[in-house]
Amino acid sequence: MITKTQLKVKRSFDLLFSILLIPVLIIPIILFVVIATIDTGQFGLFLQKRVGQHGKLFHIYKIRTLRKEAHVLGQLDLSATRFGKFLRRFKLDELPQIFNVLFGTMGFVGPRPDLPGFADELEGDDKIILKIKPGITGPATLKYKDEERILAQQLDPETYNRTIIWPDKVKLNKKYIENYSFSLDLNFILKSIVN
């Protein structure tokens, strides 16, 4: 089980690593925001409310990849612009989350932050997931890196997500927190870079 000391070490690493990475990532982020603004016809930085540590809501930062139209779960790629598809394929739309890490609303490793209606409705032992900051990567993120493709193959993506994928993510994230170690975080970061 993750301890208070481990949480402090985890946050210290996140803060230091984000400070080191921002000078490297700031120019690509600005460039992508400008291109996405032209490409989508909307401001290229996308903000969305997500459920964070202790169930508190925060704004996640992303590069905008979708056209201004109704979006359907499992068919988001159909709404993505050509440039948006490129960003989504290589997860480059997530680069601005380095600022979420800097500001302390996210960490590098942890459960992916969900929309309201999922993590904020956890009960019993499952609430352990809310003990740590949500992450850019983690065990569930790596397992479901092709989540959009999986959902696109389902007749009812919403139901499949709620009854199959979400419970499995909860299980994976609980296991991560219950068996936490700093080396485990480093391992997930390495796997994310390699994959």
Coordinates of N, CA, C and O in Angstrom, one line a residue:
M1 N 0.8 -1.2 0.0 CA 0.0 0.0 0.0 C 0.9 1.3 0.0 O 1.9 1.3 0.7
I2 N 0.5 2.2 -0.8 CA 1.3 3.4 -0.9 C 1.3 4.2 0.4 O 0.2 4.4 1.0
T3 N 2.4 4.7 0.9 CA 2.5 5.4 2.1 C 2.6 7.0 1.9 O 2.8 7.4 0.7
K4 N 2.5 7.7 2.9 CA 2.6 9.2 2.8 C 3.9 9.6 2.3 O 4.1 10.5 1.5
T5 N 5.0 8.9 2.8 CA 6.3 9.2 2.4 C 6.5 8.9 0.9 O 7.1 9.7 0.2
Q6 N 5.9 7.8 0.4 CA 6.0 7.5 -1.0 C 5.3 8.5 -1.8 O 5.7 8.8 -2.9
L7 N 4.1 9.0 -1.3 CA 3.4 10.0 -2.1 C 4.2 11.3 -2.2 O 4.2 12.0 -3.2
K8 N 5.0 11.6 -1.1 CA 5.8 12.8 -1.2 C 7.0 12.7 -2.2 O 7.3 13.6 -2.9
V9 N 7.6 11.5 -2.2 CA 8.7 11.2 -3.1 C 8.1 11.2 -4.6 O 8.7 11.8 -5.5
K10 N 6.9 10.6 -4.7 CA 6.3 10.6 -6.0 C 6.0 12.0 -6.6 O 6.3 12.3 -7.7
R11 N 5.5 12.9 -5.7 CA 5.2 14.3 -6.1 C 6.5 15.0 -6.4 O 6.6 15.8 -7.3
S12 N 7.6 14.8 -5.6 CA 8.9 15.5 -5.8 C 9.4 15.1 -7.1 O 10.0 16.0 -7.8
F13 N 9.3 13.8 -7.5 CA 9.8 13.4 -8.8 C 9.0 14.0 -9.9 O 9.6 14.5 -10.9
D14 N 7.7 14.0 -9.8 CA 6.9 14.6 -10.8 C 7.2 16.1 -11.0 O 7.3 16.5 -12.1
L15 N 7.4 16.8 -9.9 CA 7.7 18.2 -10.0 C 9.0 18.5 -10.7 O 9.1 19.3 -11.6
L16 N 10.0 17.8 -10.2 CA 11.4 17.9 -10.8 C 11.4 17.5 -12.2 O 12.0 18.3 -13.1
F17 N 10.8 16.4 -12.6 CA 10.9 15.9 -14.0 C 10.1 16.8 -14.9 O 10.5 17.1 -16.0
S18 N 9.0 17.4 -14.4 CA 8.2 18.3 -15.3 C 8.9 19.6 -15.5 O 8.9 20.1 -16.6
I19 N 9.6 20.1 -14.5 CA 10.4 21.3 -14.6 C 11.5 21.1 -15.7 O 11.8 22.0 -16.5
L20 N 12.1 19.9 -15.7 CA 13.2 19.6 -16.6 C 12.6 19.4 -18.1 O 13.3 19.8 -19.0
L21 N 11.4 18.9 -18.2 CA 10.9 18.6 -19.5 C 10.2 19.8 -20.2 O 10.2 19.9 -21.4
I22 N 9.7 20.7 -19.4 CA 8.9 21.8 -20.0 C 9.8 22.7 -21.0 O 9.3 23.0 -22.1
P23 N 11.0 23.0 -20.7 CA 11.8 23.7 -21.7 C 12.0 23.0 -23.0 O 12.1 23.6 -24.1
V24 N 11.9 21.7 -23.0 CA 12.1 20.9 -24.2 C 10.8 20.8 -24.9 O 10.7 20.8 -26.2
L25 N 9.7 20.7 -24.2 CA 8.3 20.5 -24.8 C 7.6 21.8 -25.2 O 6.6 21.7 -25.9
I26 N 8.0 22.9 -24.6 CA 7.2 24.1 -24.8 C 7.0 24.6 -26.2 O 5.9 24.9 -26.7
I27 N 8.1 24.5 -27.0 CA 8.0 24.9 -28.4 C 7.1 24.0 -29.2 O 6.2 24.4 -29.9
P28 N 7.3 22.6 -29.1 CA 6.3 21.7 -29.8 C 4.9 22.0 -29.4 O 4.0 21.9 -30.2
I29 N 4.6 22.2 -28.1 CA 3.3 22.4 -27.6 C 2.7 23.6 -28.3 O 1.5 23.6 -28.8
I30 N 3.4 24.8 -28.2 CA 2.9 26.0 -28.8 C 2.6 25.8 -30.3 O 1.6 26.2 -30.9
L31 N 3.5 25.1 -31.0 CA 3.4 24.9 -32.4 C 2.1 24.0 -32.7 O 1.3 24.4 -33.6
F32 N 1.9 23.0 -31.9 CA 0.8 22.1 -32.1 C -0.5 22.9 -31.8 O -1.5 22.7 -32.5
V33 N -0.5 23.7 -30.8 CA -1.7 24.5 -30.5 C -2.1 25.5 -31.6 O -3.2 25.6 -32.0
V34 N -1.1 26.1 -32.2 CA -1.3 27.0 -33.4 C -1.9 26.2 -34.6 O -2.8 26.7 -35.2
I35 N -1.2 25.1 -34.9 CA -1.7 24.3 -36.0 C -3.1 23.8 -35.8 O -4.0 23.8 -36.6
A36 N -3.4 23.3 -34.5 CA -4.7 22.8 -34.2 C -5.7 23.9 -34.2 O -6.9 23.6 -34.6
T37 N -5.4 25.1 -33.9 CA -6.3 26.2 -34.0 C -6.7 26.5 -35.4 O -7.9 26.6 -35.7
I38 N -5.8 26.4 -36.3 CA -6.1 26.6 -37.7 C -6.8 25.4 -38.3 O -7.8 25.6 -39.0
D39 N -6.4 24.3 -37.9 CA -6.9 23.0 -38.4 C -8.4 22.7 -38.0 O -9.2 22.3 -38.8
T40 N -8.7 23.1 -36.7 CA -10.1 22.8 -36.2 C -11.0 24.0 -36.2 O -12.2 23.8 -36.1
G41 N -10.5 25.2 -36.4 CA -11.3 26.4 -36.4 C -11.7 26.8 -35.0 O -12.6 27.6 -34.9
Q42 N -11.0 26.2 -34.0 CA -11.3 26.6 -32.6 C -9.9 26.7 -31.9 O -8.9 26.2 -32.5
F43 N -9.9 27.3 -30.8 CA -8.6 27.4 -30.0 C -8.0 26.0 -29.8 O -8.7 25.1 -29.4
G44 N -6.8 25.9 -30.2 CA -6.1 24.6 -30.2 C -5.8 23.9 -28.9 O -5.4 22.8 -28.9
L45 N -6.0 24.7 -27.8 CA -5.8 24.1 -26.5 C -7.1 23.7 -25.9 O -8.0 24.5 -25.8
F46 N -7.3 22.4 -25.7 CA -8.6 21.9 -25.2 C -8.6 21.6 -23.7 O -7.6 21.0 -23.2
L47 N -9.6 22.1 -23.0 CA -9.7 21.9 -21.6 C -11.0 21.1 -21.3 O -12.0 21.4 -21.9
Q48 N -10.9 20.2 -20.4 CA -12.0 19.4 -20.0 C -12.0 19.0 -18.6 O -10.9 18.7 -18.0
K49 N -13.1 19.0 -17.9 CA -13.2 18.7 -16.5 C -13.0 17.2 -16.3 O -13.7 16.4 -16.9
R50 N -12.1 16.8 -15.4 CA -11.9 15.4 -15.1 C -11.8 15.2 -13.6 O -11.7 16.2 -12.8
V51 N -12.0 14.0 -13.1 CA -12.0 13.7 -11.7 C -10.5 13.4 -11.2 O -9.9 12.5 -11.8
G52 N -10.1 14.1 -10.2 CA -8.7 14.0 -9.8 C -8.6 13.3 -8.4 O -9.5 12.6 -7.9
Q53 N -7.5 13.6 -7.8 CA -7.2 13.0 -6.5 C -8.2 13.4 -5.5 O -8.7 14.6 -5.5
H54 N -8.7 12.5 -4.6 CA -9.7 12.7 -3.6 C -11.1 13.1 -4.2 O -11.9 13.7 -3.6
G55 N -11.2 12.8 -5.5 CA -12.5 13.1 -6.2 C -12.7 14.5 -6.6 O -13.8 14.9 -7.1
K56 N -11.7 15.4 -6.5 CA -11.8 16.8 -6.8 C -11.7 17.0 -8.3 O -10.8 16.3 -9.0
L57 N -12.5 17.8 -8.9 CA -12.5 18.1 -10.3 C -11.4 19.0 -10.7 O -11.0 19.9 -9.9
F58 N -10.8 18.8 -11.9 CA -9.7 19.7 -12.4 C -9.8 19.8 -13.9 O -10.5 19.0 -14.5
H59 N -9.2 20.7 -14.5 CA -9.2 20.8 -16.0 C -7.9 20.1 -16.5 O -6.8 20.5 -16.1
I60 N -8.1 19.2 -17.4 CA -7.0 18.5 -18.1 C -6.7 19.3 -19.3 O -7.7 19.8 -20.0
Y61 N -5.5 19.4 -19.7 CA -5.0 20.1 -20.9 C -4.7 19.1 -22.0 O -3.9 18.2 -21.8
K62 N -5.2 19.4 -23.2 CA -4.9 18.6 -24.4 C -4.8 19.5 -25.6 O -5.3 20.6 -25.6
I63 N -4.2 19.0 -26.6 CA -4.2 19.7 -27.9 C -5.5 19.3 -28.6 O -5.9 18.1 -28.6
R64 N -6.3 20.2 -29.1 CA -7.6 19.9 -29.7 C -7.4 19.1 -31.0 O -6.5 19.5 -31.8
T65 N -8.1 18.0 -31.1 CA -7.9 17.1 -32.3 C -9.2 16.9 -33.0 O -9.2 16.4 -34.2
L66 N -10.4 17.3 -32.4 CA -11.7 17.0 -33.0 C -12.4 18.2 -33.6 O -12.2 19.3 -33.1
R67 N -13.1 17.9 -34.7 CA -13.9 19.0 -35.3 C -15.1 19.4 -34.3 O -15.4 18.6 -33.5
K68 N -15.6 20.6 -34.6 CA -16.7 21.0 -33.8 C -18.0 20.4 -34.3 O -18.7 20.9 -35.2
E69 N -18.3 19.2 -33.7 CA -19.5 18.5 -34.0 C -19.8 17.5 -32.9 O -19.1 17.4 -32.0
A70 N -20.9 16.8 -33.0 CA -21.3 15.8 -32.0 C -20.3 14.6 -32.0 O -20.0 14.1 -33.1
H71 N -19.7 14.3 -30.9 CA -18.7 13.2 -30.8 C -19.3 11.9 -30.2 O -20.1 12.0 -29.2
V72 N -19.1 10.8 -30.8 CA -19.6 9.5 -30.4 C -18.5 8.6 -29.9 O -17.5 8.4 -30.6
L73 N -18.6 8.1 -28.7 CA -17.6 7.2 -28.1 C -17.4 6.0 -29.1 O -18.4 5.4 -29.5
G74 N -16.2 5.7 -29.3 CA -15.9 4.6 -30.3 C -15.7 5.0 -31.7 O -15.3 4.3 -32.6
Q75 N -16.1 6.3 -31.9 CA -16.0 6.8 -33.3 C -15.3 8.2 -33.3 O -15.6 9.0 -34.2
L76 N -14.5 8.4 -32.3 CA -13.9 9.8 -32.2 C -12.9 10.0 -33.3 O -12.8 11.2 -33.7
D77 N -12.3 9.0 -33.9 CA -11.4 9.2 -35.0 C -12.1 9.7 -36.2 O -11.5 10.4 -37.1
L78 N -13.4 9.5 -36.3 CA -14.2 10.0 -37.4 C -14.4 11.5 -37.3 O -14.6 12.2 -38.3
S79 N -14.3 12.0 -36.1 CA -14.5 13.4 -35.8 C -13.1 14.2 -35.8 O -13.1 15.4 -35.8
A80 N -12.0 13.4 -35.8 CA -10.7 14.0 -35.8 C -10.3 14.5 -37.1 O -10.6 13.9 -38.2
T81 N -9.6 15.6 -37.1 CA -9.0 16.2 -38.4 C -7.8 15.3 -38.8 O -7.4 14.4 -38.0
R82 N -7.3 15.5 -39.9 CA -6.1 14.7 -40.4 C -4.9 15.0 -39.4 O -4.3 14.0 -39.0
F83 N -4.7 16.2 -39.1 CA -3.6 16.5 -38.1 C -4.0 16.0 -36.7 O -3.1 15.4 -36.0
G84 N -5.2 16.0 -36.4 CA -5.7 15.5 -35.1 C -5.4 14.0 -35.0 O -5.0 13.5 -34.0
K85 N -5.7 13.3 -36.1 CA -5.4 11.8 -36.1 C -3.9 11.5 -35.9 O -3.6 10.6 -35.2
F86 N -3.1 12.3 -36.5 CA -1.7 12.2 -36.3 C -1.3 12.4 -34.8 O -0.5 11.6 -34.3
L87 N -1.8 13.4 -34.2 CA -1.5 13.7 -32.8 C -2.0 12.6 -31.9 O -1.3 12.1 -31.0
R88 N -3.2 12.1 -32.2 CA -3.8 11.1 -31.4 C -3.1 9.7 -31.5 O -2.9 9.0 -30.6
R89 N -2.6 9.5 -32.7 CA -1.9 8.2 -33.0 C -0.7 8.1 -32.1 O -0.3 7.0 -31.6
F90 N 0.1 9.2 -32.0 CA 1.3 9.2 -31.3 C 1.2 9.8 -29.9 O 2.2 10.1 -29.2
K91 N -0.1 10.0 -29.4 CA -0.4 10.6 -28.1 C 0.2 12.0 -27.9 O 0.4 12.4 -26.7
L92 N 0.5 12.7 -29.0 CA 1.1 14.0 -28.9 C 0.1 15.0 -28.4 O 0.5 16.1 -27.9
D93 N -1.2 14.7 -28.5 CA -2.2 15.6 -28.0 C -2.2 15.7 -26.5 O -2.8 16.6 -25.9
E94 N -1.5 14.8 -25.9 CA -1.4 14.8 -24.4 C -0.2 15.6 -23.8 O -0.1 15.7 -22.6
L95 N 0.6 16.1 -24.7 CA 1.8 16.9 -24.2 C 1.5 18.0 -23.2 O 2.3 18.1 -22.3
P96 N 0.4 18.8 -23.4 CA 0.2 19.8 -22.5 C -0.1 19.4 -21.0 O -0.1 20.2 -20.1
Q97 N -0.3 18.1 -20.9 CA -0.5 17.5 -19.5 C 0.7 17.7 -18.6 O 0.7 17.5 -17.4
I98 N 1.8 18.0 -19.3 CA 3.1 18.3 -18.5 C 2.8 19.4 -17.5 O 3.3 19.5 -16.4
F99 N 1.9 20.3 -17.9 CA 1.5 21.5 -17.0 C 0.6 21.0 -15.9 O 0.6 21.5 -14.8
N100 N -0.3 20.0 -16.2 CA -1.1 19.4 -15.1 C -0.2 18.8 -14.1 O -0.4 18.9 -12.9
V101 N 0.9 18.2 -14.5 CA 1.9 17.6 -13.6 C 2.6 18.7 -12.8 O 2.7 18.6 -11.6
L102 N 3.0 19.7 -13.5 CA 3.7 20.8 -12.8 C 2.8 21.5 -11.7 O 3.2 21.7 -10.6
F103 N 1.5 21.7 -12.1 CA 0.6 22.3 -11.2 C 0.1 21.4 -10.1 O -0.6 21.8 -9.1
G104 N 0.4 20.1 -10.2 CA 0.0 19.2 -9.1 C -1.4 18.5 -9.2 O -1.8 17.9 -8.3
T105 N -2.0 18.7 -10.4 CA -3.3 18.0 -10.5 C -3.2 16.6 -11.1 O -4.1 15.8 -11.1
M106 N -2.0 16.4 -11.7 CA -1.7 15.0 -12.2 C -0.3 14.6 -11.9 O 0.5 15.5 -11.4
G107 N 0.0 13.4 -12.1 CA 1.4 12.9 -11.9 C 1.8 12.2 -13.2 O 0.9 12.1 -14.1
F108 N 3.0 11.8 -13.3 CA 3.4 11.0 -14.6 C 2.8 9.7 -14.6 O 2.4 9.2 -15.7
V109 N 2.6 9.0 -13.5 CA 2.1 7.7 -13.4 C 0.9 7.6 -12.4 O 1.0 8.2 -11.3
G110 N -0.2 7.0 -12.9 CA -1.4 6.9 -12.0 C -2.6 6.5 -12.9 O -2.4 6.3 -14.1
P111 N -3.7 6.3 -12.3 CA -4.9 6.0 -13.1 C -5.2 7.2 -14.0 O -5.1 8.4 -13.6
R112 N -5.7 6.9 -15.3 CA -6.0 8.0 -16.2 C -7.2 8.8 -15.5 O -8.1 8.2 -15.0
P113 N -7.2 10.1 -15.6 CA -8.4 10.9 -15.1 C -9.6 10.7 -16.0 O -9.5 10.9 -17.2
D114 N -10.7 10.3 -15.3 CA -11.9 10.1 -16.1 C -12.9 11.3 -16.0 O -12.8 12.1 -15.1
L115 N -13.9 11.3 -16.9 CA -14.9 12.2 -16.8 C -15.8 11.9 -15.6 O -15.8 10.8 -15.1
P116 N -16.5 12.9 -15.1 CA -17.4 12.7 -14.0 C -18.4 11.5 -14.3 O -18.8 11.5 -15.5
G117 N -18.7 10.7 -13.4 CA -19.6 9.6 -13.6 C -18.9 8.2 -13.5 O -19.5 7.2 -13.7
F118 N -17.6 8.3 -13.3 CA -16.8 7.0 -13.2 C -16.1 7.0 -11.8 O -16.6 6.5 -10.9
A119 N -14.9 7.6 -11.8 CA -14.1 7.5 -10.6 C -14.8 8.2 -9.4 O -14.6 7.8 -8.2
D120 N -15.6 9.2 -9.6 CA -16.3 9.9 -8.5 C -17.4 9.1 -7.9 O -18.0 9.4 -6.9
E121 N -17.7 8.0 -8.6 CA -18.8 7.1 -8.1 C -18.3 5.8 -7.6 O -19.1 4.8 -7.3
L122 N -17.0 5.7 -7.4 CA -16.4 4.5 -6.8 C -16.9 4.3 -5.4 O -17.1 5.2 -4.7
E123 N -17.0 3.0 -5.0 CA -17.4 2.7 -3.7 C -16.5 1.7 -3.0 O -15.7 0.9 -3.7
G124 N -16.6 1.6 -1.7 CA -15.8 0.6 -0.9 C -14.3 0.7 -1.2 O -13.7 1.8 -1.2
D125 N -13.7 -0.5 -1.3 CA -12.2 -0.6 -1.5 C -11.8 0.1 -2.8 O -10.6 0.4 -2.9
D126 N -12.7 0.2 -3.8 CA -12.3 0.8 -5.1 C -11.9 2.2 -4.9 O -11.2 2.8 -5.8
K127 N -12.3 2.9 -3.9 CA -12.0 4.3 -3.7 C -10.5 4.6 -3.5 O -10.1 5.7 -3.5
I128 N -9.8 3.5 -3.3 CA -8.3 3.6 -3.1 C -7.7 4.3 -4.3 O -6.7 5.0 -4.2
I129 N -8.3 4.2 -5.4 CA -7.8 4.8 -6.7 C -7.8 6.3 -6.6 O -6.9 7.0 -7.2
L130 N -8.7 6.9 -5.7 CA -8.7 8.4 -5.6 C -7.6 8.9 -4.6 O -7.5 10.1 -4.4
K131 N -6.9 7.9 -4.0 CA -5.8 8.3 -3.0 C -4.7 9.0 -3.7 O -4.0 9.8 -3.1
I132 N -4.4 8.7 -5.0 CA -3.2 9.3 -5.7 C -3.7 10.2 -6.8 O -4.8 10.1 -7.2
K133 N -2.8 11.0 -7.3 CA -3.1 11.8 -8.4 C -3.3 11.0 -9.7 O -2.6 10.0 -9.9
P134 N -4.2 11.4 -10.6 CA -4.3 10.6 -11.8 C -3.0 10.9 -12.6 O -2.3 11.8 -12.4
G135 N -2.7 9.9 -13.6 CA -1.5 10.0 -14.3 C -1.6 10.1 -15.8 O -2.6 9.8 -16.4
I136 N -0.5 10.5 -16.4 CA -0.4 10.5 -17.9 C -0.3 9.1 -18.4 O -0.9 8.8 -19.4
T137 N 0.4 8.3 -17.6 CA 0.4 6.8 -18.0 C 0.2 6.0 -16.8 O 0.2 6.5 -15.7
G138 N 0.1 4.7 -17.0 CA -0.1 3.8 -15.9 C -0.4 2.4 -16.4 O -0.5 2.2 -17.7
P139 N -0.7 1.4 -15.6 CA -1.0 0.1 -16.0 C -2.2 0.0 -16.9 O -2.2 -0.7 -18.0
A140 N -3.3 0.7 -16.6 CA -4.5 0.6 -17.4 C -4.3 1.4 -18.7 O -4.8 0.9 -19.8
T141 N -3.6 2.5 -18.7 CA -3.3 3.3 -19.9 C -2.5 2.4 -20.9 O -2.8 2.4 -22.1
L142 N -1.6 1.7 -20.4 CA -0.7 0.8 -21.3 C -1.6 -0.3 -21.9 O -1.5 -0.6 -23.1
K143 N -2.4 -1.0 -21.0 CA -3.2 -2.1 -21.5 C -4.2 -1.6 -22.5 O -4.4 -2.4 -23.5
Y144 N -4.8 -0.5 -22.3 CA -5.8 0.0 -23.2 C -5.3 1.2 -24.1 O -6.1 2.1 -24.4
K145 N -4.1 1.1 -24.6 CA -3.6 2.1 -25.4 C -4.3 2.2 -26.8 O -4.4 3.2 -27.4
D146 N -5.0 1.1 -27.1 CA -5.8 1.1 -28.4 C -7.3 1.1 -28.0 O -8.1 0.4 -28.7
E147 N -7.7 1.7 -26.9 CA -9.0 1.7 -26.4 C -10.0 2.2 -27.5 O -11.1 1.6 -27.6
E148 N -9.7 3.2 -28.2 CA -10.6 3.8 -29.2 C -10.9 2.7 -30.3 O -12.0 2.6 -30.7
R149 N -9.9 2.0 -30.7 CA -10.1 0.9 -31.7 C -10.9 -0.2 -31.1 O -11.8 -0.8 -31.8
I150 N -10.7 -0.6 -29.8 CA -11.5 -1.6 -29.2 C -13.0 -1.2 -29.1 O -13.9 -2.0 -29.5
L151 N -13.2 0.0 -28.7 CA -14.6 0.5 -28.6 C -15.3 0.6 -30.0 O -16.5 0.3 -30.1
A152 N -14.5 0.9 -31.0 CA -15.1 1.0 -32.4 C -15.6 -0.3 -32.9 O -16.4 -0.3 -33.8
Q153 N -15.1 -1.4 -32.3 CA -15.5 -2.7 -32.8 C -16.7 -3.2 -32.0 O -17.2 -4.3 -32.4
Q154 N -17.2 -2.5 -31.1 CA -18.4 -2.9 -30.3 C -19.7 -2.4 -30.8 O -19.7 -1.3 -31.3
L155 N -20.7 -3.2 -30.7 CA -22.1 -2.7 -31.1 C -22.6 -1.6 -30.2 O -23.3 -0.7 -30.6
D156 N -22.2 -1.7 -28.9 CA -22.6 -0.7 -27.9 C -21.4 -0.2 -27.1 O -21.2 -0.8 -26.0
P157 N -20.6 0.7 -27.7 CA -19.4 1.1 -27.0 C -19.6 1.6 -25.6 O -18.8 1.4 -24.7
E158 N -20.6 2.4 -25.3 CA -20.9 2.9 -24.0 C -21.0 1.8 -23.0 O -20.4 1.9 -21.9
T159 N -21.9 0.8 -23.3 CA -22.1 -0.3 -22.3 C -20.8 -1.1 -22.2 O -20.5 -1.5 -21.0
Y160 N -20.1 -1.4 -23.3 CA -18.9 -2.1 -23.2 C -17.9 -1.4 -22.3 O -17.2 -2.1 -21.5
N161 N -17.8 -0.1 -22.5 CA -16.8 0.7 -21.7 C -17.2 0.6 -20.2 O -16.3 0.4 -19.3
R162 N -18.4 0.7 -19.8 CA -18.9 0.7 -18.4 C -18.8 -0.7 -17.8 O -18.5 -0.8 -16.6
T163 N -19.1 -1.7 -18.6 CA -19.2 -3.1 -18.0 C -18.0 -3.9 -18.1 O -17.8 -4.9 -17.3
I164 N -17.1 -3.6 -19.1 CA -15.9 -4.4 -19.3 C -14.6 -3.7 -19.1 O -13.8 -4.0 -18.2
I165 N -14.5 -2.6 -19.8 CA -13.2 -1.8 -19.7 C -13.0 -1.1 -18.4 O -12.0 -1.3 -17.7
W166 N -14.0 -0.4 -17.9 CA -13.9 0.4 -16.7 C -13.6 -0.5 -15.5 O -12.7 -0.3 -14.7
P167 N -14.4 -1.6 -15.3 CA -14.1 -2.5 -14.1 C -12.7 -3.1 -14.2 O -12.0 -3.2 -13.1
D168 N -12.2 -3.4 -15.4 CA -10.8 -3.9 -15.5 C -9.8 -2.8 -15.2 O -8.8 -3.1 -14.5
K169 N -10.1 -1.6 -15.6 CA -9.2 -0.5 -15.3 C -9.1 -0.3 -13.7 O -8.0 -0.1 -13.2
V170 N -10.2 -0.4 -13.1 CA -10.3 -0.2 -11.6 C -9.4 -1.3 -11.0 O -8.6 -1.0 -10.1
K171 N -9.6 -2.6 -11.5 CA -8.8 -3.7 -10.9 C -7.3 -3.5 -11.1 O -6.5 -3.7 -10.2
L172 N -6.9 -3.0 -12.3 CA -5.5 -2.8 -12.6 C -4.9 -1.6 -11.7 O -3.8 -1.7 -11.2
N173 N -5.7 -0.6 -11.6 CA -5.2 0.6 -10.8 C -5.1 0.3 -9.3 O -4.2 0.8 -8.6
K174 N -6.1 -0.5 -8.8 CA -6.0 -0.9 -7.4 C -4.8 -1.7 -7.2 O -4.1 -1.5 -6.2
K175 N -4.5 -2.7 -8.1 CA -3.3 -3.5 -7.9 C -2.0 -2.6 -7.9 O -1.1 -2.9 -7.1
Y176 N -2.0 -1.6 -8.8 CA -0.8 -0.7 -8.9 C -0.6 0.0 -7.5 O 0.5 0.1 -7.0
I177 N -1.7 0.5 -7.0 CA -1.6 1.3 -5.7 C -1.2 0.4 -4.5 O -0.4 0.7 -3.7
E178 N -1.8 -0.8 -4.5 CA -1.6 -1.8 -3.4 C -0.2 -2.3 -3.4 O 0.4 -2.7 -2.4
N179 N 0.4 -2.3 -4.6 CA 1.8 -2.9 -4.7 C 2.8 -1.8 -5.1 O 3.8 -2.1 -5.8
Y180 N 2.5 -0.6 -4.8 CA 3.3 0.6 -5.3 C 4.8 0.5 -4.9 O 5.1 0.2 -3.7
S181 N 5.6 1.0 -5.8 CA 7.0 1.2 -5.5 C 7.5 2.3 -6.6 O 6.9 2.4 -7.6
F182 N 8.5 3.1 -6.2 CA 9.0 4.1 -7.1 C 9.5 3.4 -8.4 O 9.4 4.0 -9.5
S183 N 10.2 2.3 -8.2 CA 10.7 1.6 -9.4 C 9.6 1.1 -10.4 O 9.8 1.1 -11.6
L184 N 8.4 0.9 -9.8 CA 7.3 0.5 -10.6 C 6.9 1.7 -11.5 O 6.6 1.6 -12.7
D185 N 6.9 2.9 -10.9 CA 6.6 4.1 -11.7 C 7.6 4.3 -12.9 O 7.2 4.6 -14.0
L186 N 8.9 4.1 -12.5 CA 9.9 4.3 -13.6 C 9.7 3.2 -14.7 O 9.9 3.5 -15.9
N187 N 9.3 2.1 -14.3 CA 9.0 1.0 -15.3 C 7.9 1.4 -16.2 O 8.0 1.2 -17.4
F188 N 6.8 1.9 -15.7 CA 5.7 2.4 -16.5 C 6.1 3.5 -17.4 O 5.6 3.6 -18.6
I189 N 6.9 4.4 -16.9 CA 7.3 5.5 -17.8 C 8.2 5.0 -18.9 O 8.0 5.4 -20.1
L190 N 9.1 4.1 -18.6 CA 9.9 3.5 -19.7 C 9.1 2.8 -20.7 O 9.3 2.9 -21.9
K191 N 8.1 2.0 -20.2 CA 7.3 1.2 -21.1 C 6.5 2.2 -22.1 O 6.2 1.9 -23.2
S192 N 6.0 3.3 -21.5 CA 5.3 4.3 -22.3 C 6.1 4.9 -23.4 O 5.6 5.1 -24.5
I193 N 7.4 5.1 -23.1 CA 8.3 5.7 -24.1 C 8.6 4.7 -25.2 O 8.6 5.0 -26.4
V194 N 8.8 3.5 -24.8 CA 9.2 2.4 -25.7 C 8.0 2.0 -26.6 O 8.1 1.8 -27.8
N195 N 6.8 2.0 -26.0 CA 5.6 1.7 -26.7 C 5.1 2.9 -27.5 O 4.1 2.8 -28.2

